[in-house]
Amino acid sequence: MTPDTLLTLAVATLLLPLCGFVLMIFFGKRLPRQGDWLSTSVIAVSLGMAVVILAAKIGSYGGETLTLNFTWVDLHNVPLIGPLPIILGVAVDNLTAVMLVVVTLISTLVHLFSIGYMHGDIRYSRYFAYLGFFSFSMLMIVLANNLFLLYVGWELVGISSYLLIGHWYEKKSASNAAIKAFLVNRVGDFGFFLGIAMLFMTFHTFGLREIFEGIGAGRLPFESNWWLTAAGVLLFCGAVGKSAQFPLHVWLPDAMEGPTPVSALIHAATMVAAGVYLVARIFPLMTADALLVVAYIGAITAFISATIAITQNDIKKVLAYSTISQLGYMIMGLGVGAYSAGFFHLVTHAMFKAGLFLGSGSIIHAMHNALHHENDHATDAQDLRNMGGLRKAMPVTFWTFVVYTLAICGVPLTSGFLSKDEILAGTLAFGGMSGHVIIPVIGFLVAGLTAFYMFRVVILAFLGDHKDAARFSHLRESPMVMTIPLVVLAILSVFVFYSFNPFDASDSWIVRAVGRPDSVVPPSMAAPSTEAFEEAAHGLHGTAMLLSLSVAGIGVLFAFVTYYWRKINADAVASALGPAYRFLLNKWYFDEIYQAVIVNGTLALSRILRWFDGNIVDGLVNGTGWVTRGISSVSGMFDTYVVDGIVNLTGYLSGVGGLALRKFQTGRVQSYVIFAVLSVMVFYFVFRLI
């Protein structure tokens, strides 16, 4: 396959979901079955082309980057710069090719699952249209070779997530969640925009390759490393928002108010994956200090969300905090320098996390149907405490869910073990080389917490006996259109698709294809070299594997002891912990703190500004008007009584004088002679007196 053909396929992969979106928006309701087959077929074709691109790229072009550029606008005379062509385009490298398959695969399975899950929805065709738009937006991020197009796709992902999270907008919680997700992401996007602006003003281009070349050539505005570190951290702010990292993680759990297939798409392959992909894409320009910030943000995020997940009872909320925790793992892996491992975990996590959410959707779908048969509209179908014994009624959902759980816990022979073990080995290497030992400690602690809360879900939902025999009799396995995606994702959660060695990810084709890129920052600012880091990580691989298996085993054991064998009373422990348990149950009170400080602070500031505007600004304006009106009144009176008075008096005196002088106008020559003689006599006597 020629490079032009491969790039043409890439552009077609991008544009097909957009075409599907346009057709569904305008004609969806008129099509048979409201066009669900059209939307699903379009994304399936994109998946087929993405697989072809991946096979051709890795098979024929190795590490080469294929690029297609075009001049968007050509500015001829920019002050202080001169000619400035803005060149945009798409690029296909190994990172891009893998992500194309991940995004289109998960999107295709979500489309297929949605046919059963969303059946009968009031806005069925619009839902599938928005799914296609969401996929198009993420594919634009993946294919962009410049920060401008990447930012456009970034914002399109934001608006499409808003539309999908708020799909059931008549439900207040769903509309609020959509608004919250949109606004919180704008905070991170503002930092991302500033970072793009810094780089553009320095290098006069949006192209990533050109920016990397400029940094490598030393064309920096300052000699110190603060500028480059600041640019990297600002770009990372975008990932903090999109990938729900601390402190902007609060939007993702609320996003569960959207349809469950949307949750699977957001959490697995599109929105939250965009932040991790961004960090991987800009990795060459990240200084050691910027990567340290990335590593700590990821570690803090992983720990906070894992501690919250162990107390949640809503199955989707548990999975949401699990996603945040795993995203923290990926970000932490990239930050410590385990580049390939961090991206590898993004790929494997997409499979088992999409499966977990679709599996929870299968459970919720069955629970809703059972509750409907019982005419029960009060029981929460998502509450784990209302479940139990589902293994017997839903065997396919159960066994696939177990596979996903084993994968996320890092059990051998699963894909999650390969990627998570590599990240943990990287944290150990980083801790030994830098002295930041708290990062690997958090990594292993979170691994244990993950095993505990995920097996808590399995035990409470599937094992034991259902609490309501009448309701249990109505529970049924989901239809094949929903179980087929579950089986496919369970199969893709097994190690063999990623590496023939089930215990070492270094043999994975993904790790070999997506190697850590070379840093372009000056040596004094750069992180340890790839060779030194990989050597240290490889030496600690066995230690990381033993530790991760140990902590995961302890987590699983505690879950069974507490929730299956009931040797520990969970309610008694929660009561004994008291404030600590409520602290975790209430999600570290982040929402309350943000409500009190940011939301209420903003409202208070708006009230102060309103008072200032109404009393000070309007007071000054009204006072100025009053003074002006008073001056105008005085001026009017002066004009009326003084100026007009003088004018009128002059006219009156002139009239009186005219009346007097008129007496002298007799028309007789004799009279005029007498007046003249008298006048001469008067002037004579006057001058004599003077």
Short mmCIF file of N, CA and C in Angstrom, two decimals, residues 429 529-540:
data_model
loop_
_atom_site.label_atom_id
_atom_site.label_comp_id
_atom_site.label_asym_id
_atom_site.label_seq_id
_atom_site.Cartn_x
_atom_site.Cartn_y
_atom_site.Cartn_z
N ALA A 429 11.50 1.99 39.19
CA ALA A 429 12.73 2.52 38.59
C ALA A 429 12.83 4.03 38.81
N SER A 529 17.60 9.20 30.33
CA SER A 529 17.51 8.67 28.98
C SER A 529 16.67 7.40 28.94
N THR A 530 16.18 7.09 27.75
CA THR A 530 15.36 5.89 27.57
C THR A 530 16.13 4.64 27.96
N GLU A 531 17.40 4.56 27.55
CA GLU A 531 18.18 3.37 27.83
C GLU A 531 18.37 3.16 29.32
N ALA A 532 18.72 4.23 30.05
CA ALA A 532 18.95 4.11 31.49
C ALA A 532 17.67 3.73 32.22
N PHE A 533 16.57 4.35 31.82
CA PHE A 533 15.31 4.05 32.50
C PHE A 533 14.86 2.63 32.22
N GLU A 534 14.90 2.21 30.96
CA GLU A 534 14.44 0.86 30.62
C GLU A 534 15.31 -0.21 31.26
N GLU A 535 16.59 0.06 31.39
CA GLU A 535 17.46 -0.91 32.06
C GLU A 535 17.09 -1.05 33.52
N ALA A 536 16.82 0.08 34.18
CA ALA A 536 16.42 0.03 35.58
C ALA A 536 15.07 -0.65 35.75
N ALA A 537 14.11 -0.33 34.86
CA ALA A 537 12.78 -0.93 34.96
C ALA A 537 12.83 -2.43 34.70
N HIS A 538 13.64 -2.84 33.73
CA HIS A 538 13.74 -4.26 33.43
C HIS A 538 14.32 -5.03 34.61
N GLY A 539 15.29 -4.44 35.30
CA GLY A 539 15.87 -5.10 36.46
C GLY A 539 14.90 -5.24 37.61
N LEU A 540 13.89 -4.37 37.67
CA LEU A 540 12.91 -4.41 38.76
C LEU A 540 11.61 -5.08 38.36
#
